Amino acid sequence: MGISSDNVHGLVLAVSSSVFIGTSFIIKKKGLKKAGTTGTRAGSGGYSYLSEPWWWAGMLTMIVGEIANFAAYAYAPAILVTPLGALSIIFSAVLAHFILEEKLHIFGVLGCVLCVVGSTTIVLHAPQERNIHSVKEVWQLATEPGFIVYACIVVLLAAVLMFRYVPRYGQTHMVVYIGICSLMGSLTVMSVKALGIGLKLTFSGMNQFIYFQTWFFTVVVAVCCLLQINYLNKDKGLGKLCNLLKGSGILIFSEQRHCESIMHLVYWALDTFNTAVVSPVYYVMFTSLTILASMIMFKDWDSQNASQIATELCGFVTILSGTFLLHKTKDMGNITPMEPPVFSSPSHRSSNSG
């Protein structure tokens, strides 16, 4: 199947986004390391990284990448855009190998290659972007029973992870933090895509901001962005707001008596675990849930036959295989070879004692 002009625009924007985001992981990790030498590590609940210029440089780089990613969703389906996040995994893993000295084993390299092959397979067989003429059409898709059920399940699972599993397993199992981010992220992407479509139609001469649905999606995206960039401390007047957001399932009340934004969980995982592992695990979970949400809401697979869908699934399984290799071999390159023990013969020991 040929690639439409909209899909090409989305492809270029998504690749650019991956380059910026992959670089931002390294810059922010460098900032986290520097901040950890002068203050409390983020993995231990500290916030000293907020005064570190390197961390803010990484944040700005990520914002540029997210803007490009935002634009990509306006032109291409999520099934095409989201898997290209594998490029940011590869880029960050390679940079971490050379800059952060987080060694990437030969099997990790093979994992990166598998991610590239899987992503290429998905891109070549991705469906065409759905032809939407108004944000009201997106609203109709978002309010269908299937997507409403999905959204309710996502919120419920995220709440269970937040209040039951974070206190118990948050510091030892990164899947808890990454799971929360991925679950909520799948809903965020759907709102981002809706707003992106609205902006694209508005710039083409059809003003979509006369509809309340556009403003609803705008508010959802704005709230999600604020929660990802900022955090709230439980202090004086912020305490009531913090508890309110905590009660609604948006924020978490942690053991350090801080209200944590959703994105701060990623920083904890990034500072606590190896960069080459956090990136692919987050990618796999986020991509899987986003593709599922897009399939339910936008019905991306309705225009494809069984062969095309099977090829896309094979491409995604290939990416999962690459991610598995990256995960299982994360420490192999950091192991220092031990010198073999030296044994002496009994005759040699007796001659030395004499």
Short mmCIF file of C-alpha atoms in Angstrom, two decimals:
data_model
loop_
_atom_site.label_atom_id
_atom_site.label_comp_id
_atom_site.label_asym_id
_atom_site.label_seq_id
_atom_site.Cartn_x
_atom_site.Cartn_y
_atom_site.Cartn_z
CA MET A 1 0.00 0.00 0.00
CA GLY A 2 1.33 3.45 -0.94
CA ILE A 3 2.02 6.06 1.68
CA SER A 4 -0.19 9.16 1.45
CA SER A 5 1.18 12.70 1.71
CA ASP A 6 -0.36 13.08 5.18
CA ASN A 7 1.37 9.90 6.32
CA VAL A 8 4.69 11.18 4.92
CA HIS A 9 4.31 14.44 6.86
CA GLY A 10 3.50 12.48 9.99
CA LEU A 11 6.48 10.19 9.38
CA VAL A 12 8.96 13.07 9.07
CA LEU A 13 7.60 14.78 12.18
CA ALA A 14 7.66 11.53 14.17
CA VAL A 15 11.28 10.77 13.25
CA SER A 16 12.33 14.31 14.20
CA SER A 17 10.49 13.91 17.47
CA SER A 18 12.33 10.66 18.23
CA VAL A 19 15.72 12.32 17.71
CA PHE A 20 14.92 15.16 20.11
CA ILE A 21 13.30 12.93 22.74
CA GLY A 22 16.10 10.35 22.59
CA THR A 23 18.63 13.12 23.17
CA SER A 24 16.59 14.58 26.03
CA PHE A 25 16.81 11.29 27.99
CA ILE A 26 20.60 11.54 28.00
CA ILE A 27 20.72 15.24 28.87
CA LYS A 28 18.24 14.80 31.72
CA LYS A 29 20.05 11.72 33.04
CA LYS A 30 23.27 13.75 33.06
CA GLY A 31 21.45 16.44 35.03
CA LEU A 32 20.06 13.86 37.45
CA LYS A 33 23.55 12.50 38.07
CA LYS A 34 24.99 15.95 38.72
CA ALA A 35 22.10 16.84 41.01
CA GLY A 36 22.57 13.58 42.93
CA THR A 37 26.13 14.56 43.85
CA THR A 38 24.98 17.74 45.60
CA GLY A 39 21.56 16.79 46.91
CA THR A 40 19.02 14.01 47.38
CA ARG A 41 18.64 11.75 44.36
CA ALA A 42 15.31 11.77 42.52
CA GLY A 43 15.16 8.00 43.06
CA SER A 44 15.12 8.71 46.82
CA GLY A 45 12.42 11.36 46.58
CA GLY A 46 14.67 14.38 46.08
CA TYR A 47 14.01 17.41 43.89
CA SER A 48 17.49 18.89 43.58
CA TYR A 49 17.40 18.23 39.83
CA LEU A 50 15.02 21.19 39.47
CA SER A 51 17.96 23.55 40.07
CA GLU A 52 20.23 21.76 37.60
CA PRO A 53 20.67 23.51 34.18
CA TRP A 54 21.40 20.22 32.43
CA TRP A 55 18.03 18.84 33.52
CA TRP A 56 16.21 21.92 32.21
CA ALA A 57 18.13 21.68 28.92
CA GLY A 58 16.90 18.11 28.62
CA MET A 59 13.36 19.23 29.42
CA LEU A 60 13.47 21.89 26.68
CA THR A 61 14.78 19.31 24.22
CA MET A 62 11.94 16.98 25.14
CA ILE A 63 9.39 19.79 24.71
CA VAL A 64 10.64 20.37 21.15
CA GLY A 65 10.32 16.66 20.48
CA GLU A 66 6.84 16.54 21.96
CA ILE A 67 5.72 19.46 19.79
CA ALA A 68 6.90 17.58 16.71
CA ASN A 69 5.15 14.47 18.01
CA PHE A 70 1.97 16.49 18.60
CA ALA A 71 2.01 17.67 14.99
CA ALA A 72 2.66 14.14 13.71
CA TYR A 73 -0.56 12.84 15.27
CA ALA A 74 -2.52 15.49 13.36
CA TYR A 75 -1.36 14.03 10.03
CA ALA A 76 -0.95 10.29 10.56
CA PRO A 77 -2.70 7.52 12.50
CA ALA A 78 -1.37 6.54 15.92
CA ILE A 79 -0.47 3.08 14.61
CA LEU A 80 2.13 4.75 12.37
CA VAL A 81 3.36 7.53 14.66
CA THR A 82 3.63 5.73 18.01
CA PRO A 83 5.86 2.77 16.98
CA LEU A 84 8.45 5.24 15.66
CA GLY A 85 9.24 5.94 19.29
CA ALA A 86 11.60 2.96 18.93
CA LEU A 87 14.01 5.34 17.24
CA SER A 88 14.26 7.39 20.43
CA ILE A 89 15.06 4.16 22.33
CA ILE A 90 17.90 3.35 19.98
CA PHE A 91 19.21 6.89 19.95
CA SER A 92 19.18 7.18 23.76
CA ALA A 93 20.71 3.71 24.22
CA VAL A 94 23.59 4.46 21.85
CA LEU A 95 24.24 7.87 23.42
CA ALA A 96 24.07 6.32 26.90
CA HIS A 97 26.74 3.83 25.79
CA PHE A 98 29.18 6.54 24.72
CA ILE A 99 28.29 9.48 27.02
CA LEU A 100 26.97 7.93 30.25
CA GLU A 101 29.15 4.81 30.00
CA GLU A 102 26.10 2.57 30.39
CA LYS A 103 27.56 -0.21 28.26
CA LEU A 104 25.35 -1.74 25.59
CA HIS A 105 26.09 -5.44 25.07
CA ILE A 106 26.10 -7.07 21.64
CA PHE A 107 22.65 -8.50 22.38
CA GLY A 108 21.48 -4.99 23.19
CA VAL A 109 22.69 -3.94 19.74
CA LEU A 110 20.72 -6.81 18.25
CA GLY A 111 17.69 -5.60 20.22
CA CYS A 112 18.05 -2.15 18.68
CA VAL A 113 18.23 -3.69 15.20
CA LEU A 114 15.07 -5.68 15.86
CA CYS A 115 13.31 -2.49 16.98
CA VAL A 116 14.28 -0.80 13.71
CA VAL A 117 13.09 -3.76 11.61
CA GLY A 118 9.80 -3.95 13.47
CA SER A 119 9.18 -0.21 13.18
CA THR A 120 9.95 -0.26 9.45
CA THR A 121 7.51 -3.12 8.96
CA ILE A 122 4.73 -1.23 10.73
CA VAL A 123 5.41 2.01 8.84
CA LEU A 124 5.27 0.28 5.45
CA HIS A 125 1.92 -1.35 6.24
CA ALA A 126 0.27 1.39 8.32
CA PRO A 127 -3.32 2.38 7.46
CA GLN A 128 -4.11 5.72 5.86
CA GLU A 129 -5.22 8.56 8.09
CA ARG A 130 -8.99 8.69 8.65
CA ASN A 131 -10.63 11.50 6.67
CA ILE A 132 -12.18 13.75 9.34
CA HIS A 133 -13.94 17.01 8.47
CA SER A 134 -14.77 18.30 11.94
CA VAL A 135 -13.80 17.88 15.58
CA LYS A 136 -17.43 16.95 16.19
CA GLU A 137 -16.69 13.70 14.34
CA VAL A 138 -13.85 13.00 16.77
CA TRP A 139 -16.19 13.71 19.67
CA GLN A 140 -18.67 11.17 18.33
CA LEU A 141 -15.90 8.57 18.16
CA ALA A 142 -14.74 9.39 21.70
CA THR A 143 -18.25 9.05 23.17
CA GLU A 144 -19.01 5.65 21.68
CA PRO A 145 -19.54 2.89 24.29
CA GLY A 146 -16.39 0.97 23.35
CA PHE A 147 -14.00 3.83 24.04
CA ILE A 148 -15.85 4.94 27.16
CA VAL A 149 -15.44 1.42 28.59
CA TYR A 150 -11.72 1.48 27.70
CA ALA A 151 -11.24 4.88 29.38
CA CYS A 152 -12.96 3.69 32.56
CA ILE A 153 -10.78 0.54 32.70
CA VAL A 154 -7.61 2.64 32.22
CA VAL A 155 -8.51 5.05 35.02
CA LEU A 156 -9.37 2.15 37.34
CA LEU A 157 -6.10 0.30 36.66
CA ALA A 158 -4.07 3.50 37.08
CA ALA A 159 -5.76 4.18 40.42
CA VAL A 160 -5.01 0.65 41.65
CA LEU A 161 -1.34 1.02 40.71
CA MET A 162 -1.15 4.45 42.35
CA PHE A 163 -2.71 3.66 45.70
CA ARG A 164 -1.96 -0.04 46.17
CA TYR A 165 1.28 -0.90 44.38
CA VAL A 166 3.34 2.31 44.40
CA PRO A 167 3.95 2.28 48.20
CA ARG A 168 4.87 -1.43 48.16
CA TYR A 169 6.76 -2.01 44.94
CA GLY A 170 7.49 1.41 43.45
CA GLN A 171 11.19 1.47 44.36
CA THR A 172 11.89 -2.10 43.22
CA HIS A 173 9.65 -2.61 40.17
CA MET A 174 9.84 0.07 37.50
CA VAL A 175 6.82 -1.43 35.72
CA VAL A 176 4.62 0.19 38.41
CA TYR A 177 5.68 3.75 37.58
CA ILE A 178 5.91 3.12 33.84
CA GLY A 179 2.52 1.41 33.88
CA ILE A 180 0.81 4.47 35.33
CA CYS A 181 2.44 6.74 32.76
CA SER A 182 1.54 4.41 29.90
CA LEU A 183 -2.08 3.97 30.93
CA MET A 184 -2.73 7.68 31.31
CA GLY A 185 -0.58 8.44 28.29
CA SER A 186 -2.82 6.40 25.97
CA LEU A 187 -5.75 8.65 26.88
CA THR A 188 -3.59 11.76 26.54
CA VAL A 189 -2.58 10.80 22.99
CA MET A 190 -6.21 10.49 21.93
CA SER A 191 -6.89 14.03 23.20
CA VAL A 192 -3.69 15.29 21.56
CA LYS A 193 -4.74 13.77 18.25
CA ALA A 194 -8.20 15.32 18.52
CA LEU A 195 -6.76 18.77 19.23
CA GLY A 196 -4.17 18.35 16.47
CA ILE A 197 -6.91 17.55 13.96
CA GLY A 198 -8.80 20.62 15.14
CA LEU A 199 -5.77 22.87 14.68
CA LYS A 200 -5.02 21.41 11.25
CA LEU A 201 -8.60 22.02 10.08
CA THR A 202 -8.56 25.54 11.57
CA PHE A 203 -5.33 26.44 9.76
CA SER A 204 -6.86 25.16 6.52
CA GLY A 205 -9.74 27.66 6.85
CA MET A 206 -12.37 25.67 8.79
CA ASN A 207 -12.44 27.17 12.29
CA GLN A 208 -12.97 24.37 14.81
CA PHE A 209 -12.84 26.55 17.91
CA ILE A 210 -16.48 27.48 17.49
CA TYR A 211 -17.31 24.03 18.89
CA PHE A 212 -17.18 23.29 22.61
CA GLN A 213 -15.65 19.87 21.83
CA THR A 214 -12.44 21.53 20.63
CA TRP A 215 -12.16 23.48 23.85
CA PHE A 216 -12.81 20.32 25.87
CA PHE A 217 -9.92 18.53 24.18
CA THR A 218 -7.78 21.67 24.63
CA VAL A 219 -8.42 21.69 28.39
CA VAL A 220 -7.61 17.96 28.67
CA VAL A 221 -4.32 18.41 26.81
CA ALA A 222 -3.39 21.51 28.85
CA VAL A 223 -4.05 19.75 32.16
CA CYS A 224 -2.02 16.73 31.11
CA CYS A 225 0.90 18.93 30.03
CA LEU A 226 0.85 20.85 33.30
CA LEU A 227 0.81 17.62 35.28
CA GLN A 228 3.75 16.30 33.29
CA ILE A 229 5.90 19.41 33.65
CA ASN A 230 5.04 20.59 37.14
CA TYR A 231 4.65 19.05 40.57
CA LEU A 232 2.89 20.17 43.72
CA ASN A 233 4.25 20.05 47.26
CA LYS A 234 1.86 19.45 50.11
CA ASP A 235 2.27 22.82 51.74
CA LYS A 236 -0.29 25.32 53.09
CA GLY A 237 -2.80 26.27 50.40
CA LEU A 238 -1.49 23.65 47.97
CA GLY A 239 -2.37 20.91 50.40
CA LYS A 240 -6.12 21.12 49.73
CA LEU A 241 -5.59 21.20 45.98
CA CYS A 242 -3.16 18.32 46.26
CA ASN A 243 -5.62 16.21 48.22
CA LEU A 244 -8.39 17.08 45.76
CA LEU A 245 -6.32 15.94 42.80
CA LYS A 246 -5.22 12.89 44.76
CA GLY A 247 -8.83 12.00 45.45
CA SER A 248 -9.70 12.27 41.76
CA GLY A 249 -6.86 9.87 40.84
CA ILE A 250 -4.77 12.48 39.03
CA LEU A 251 -1.96 12.74 41.56
CA ILE A 252 -0.26 10.40 44.00
CA PHE A 253 0.41 11.03 47.68
CA SER A 254 3.83 9.47 48.20
CA GLU A 255 5.72 8.35 51.28
CA GLN A 256 7.83 11.53 51.12
CA ARG A 257 4.62 13.57 51.66
CA HIS A 258 4.75 15.09 48.21
CA CYS A 259 2.12 15.18 45.53
CA GLU A 260 3.79 13.69 42.47
CA SER A 261 2.84 14.49 38.90
CA ILE A 262 2.47 11.61 36.47
CA MET A 263 5.68 12.49 34.63
CA HIS A 264 7.72 12.69 37.84
CA LEU A 265 7.30 8.93 38.09
CA VAL A 266 9.31 8.63 34.89
CA TYR A 267 12.11 10.69 36.46
CA TRP A 268 12.15 8.37 39.47
CA ALA A 269 12.42 5.34 37.19
CA LEU A 270 15.04 7.07 35.00
CA ASP A 271 17.22 7.92 37.99
CA THR A 272 16.77 4.53 39.68
CA PHE A 273 17.11 2.17 36.72
CA ASN A 274 19.35 1.91 33.65
CA THR A 275 18.47 4.34 30.85
CA ALA A 276 18.71 1.63 28.18
CA VAL A 277 16.01 -0.31 30.07
CA VAL A 278 13.60 2.44 31.14
CA SER A 279 13.24 3.75 27.58
CA PRO A 280 12.29 0.46 25.86
CA VAL A 281 9.97 -0.74 28.64
CA TYR A 282 8.15 2.59 28.65
CA TYR A 283 7.99 2.47 24.85
CA VAL A 284 6.50 -1.02 24.73
CA MET A 285 3.80 -0.36 27.31
CA PHE A 286 2.94 3.09 26.00
CA THR A 287 2.85 1.95 22.36
CA SER A 288 0.73 -1.11 23.08
CA LEU A 289 -1.89 0.86 25.00
CA THR A 290 -1.91 3.76 22.54
CA ILE A 291 -2.42 1.47 19.55
CA LEU A 292 -5.21 -0.30 21.43
CA ALA A 293 -6.89 3.02 22.28
CA SER A 294 -6.56 4.25 18.70
CA MET A 295 -7.95 0.99 17.34
CA ILE A 296 -11.00 1.31 19.62
CA MET A 297 -11.60 5.03 19.08
CA PHE A 298 -10.57 5.68 15.46
CA LYS A 299 -11.08 2.11 14.20
CA ASP A 300 -7.77 2.24 12.33
CA TRP A 301 -7.94 -1.40 11.23
CA ASP A 302 -11.38 -1.20 9.61
CA SER A 303 -9.83 -0.21 6.26
CA GLN A 304 -7.23 -3.01 6.28
CA ASN A 305 -7.36 -6.67 5.40
CA ALA A 306 -6.20 -9.56 7.55
CA SER A 307 -2.81 -9.77 5.83
CA GLN A 308 -1.96 -6.12 6.53
CA ILE A 309 -3.05 -6.39 10.15
CA ALA A 310 -1.04 -9.59 10.62
CA THR A 311 2.05 -7.92 9.14
CA GLU A 312 1.70 -4.97 11.53
CA LEU A 313 1.33 -7.36 14.47
CA CYS A 314 4.44 -9.24 13.35
CA GLY A 315 6.31 -5.94 13.21
CA PHE A 316 5.20 -5.11 16.71
CA VAL A 317 6.20 -8.56 17.99
CA THR A 318 9.62 -7.94 16.42
CA ILE A 319 9.88 -4.71 18.42
CA LEU A 320 8.84 -6.57 21.57
CA SER A 321 11.60 -9.11 20.90
CA GLY A 322 14.16 -6.35 20.58
CA THR A 323 12.95 -4.77 23.79
CA PHE A 324 13.17 -8.12 25.56
CA LEU A 325 16.81 -8.45 24.51
CA LEU A 326 17.58 -4.94 25.74
CA HIS A 327 15.97 -5.77 29.07
CA LYS A 328 17.56 -9.16 29.64
CA THR A 329 21.08 -8.01 28.71
CA LYS A 330 21.00 -4.62 30.43
CA ASP A 331 23.82 -5.45 32.85
CA MET A 332 25.97 -7.73 30.69
CA GLY A 333 28.08 -4.87 29.36
CA ASN A 334 28.72 -3.48 32.85
CA ILE A 335 30.11 -6.65 34.40
CA THR A 336 33.84 -6.43 35.05
CA PRO A 337 35.58 -9.71 34.19
CA MET A 338 37.02 -11.38 37.25
CA GLU A 339 40.58 -12.65 37.19
CA PRO A 340 40.80 -16.43 37.56
CA PRO A 341 42.06 -17.61 40.94
CA VAL A 342 45.67 -18.72 41.15
CA PHE A 343 46.30 -22.08 42.78
CA SER A 344 49.69 -23.33 43.91
CA SER A 345 50.72 -26.96 44.14
CA PRO A 346 51.39 -28.54 47.57
CA SER A 347 55.07 -29.02 46.68
CA HIS A 348 55.39 -25.36 45.83
CA ARG A 349 53.79 -24.34 49.11
CA SER A 350 56.10 -26.64 51.11
CA SER A 351 59.21 -25.32 49.35
CA ASN A 352 58.14 -21.77 50.10
CA SER A 353 57.56 -22.59 53.77
CA GLY A 354 60.98 -24.15 53.99
#
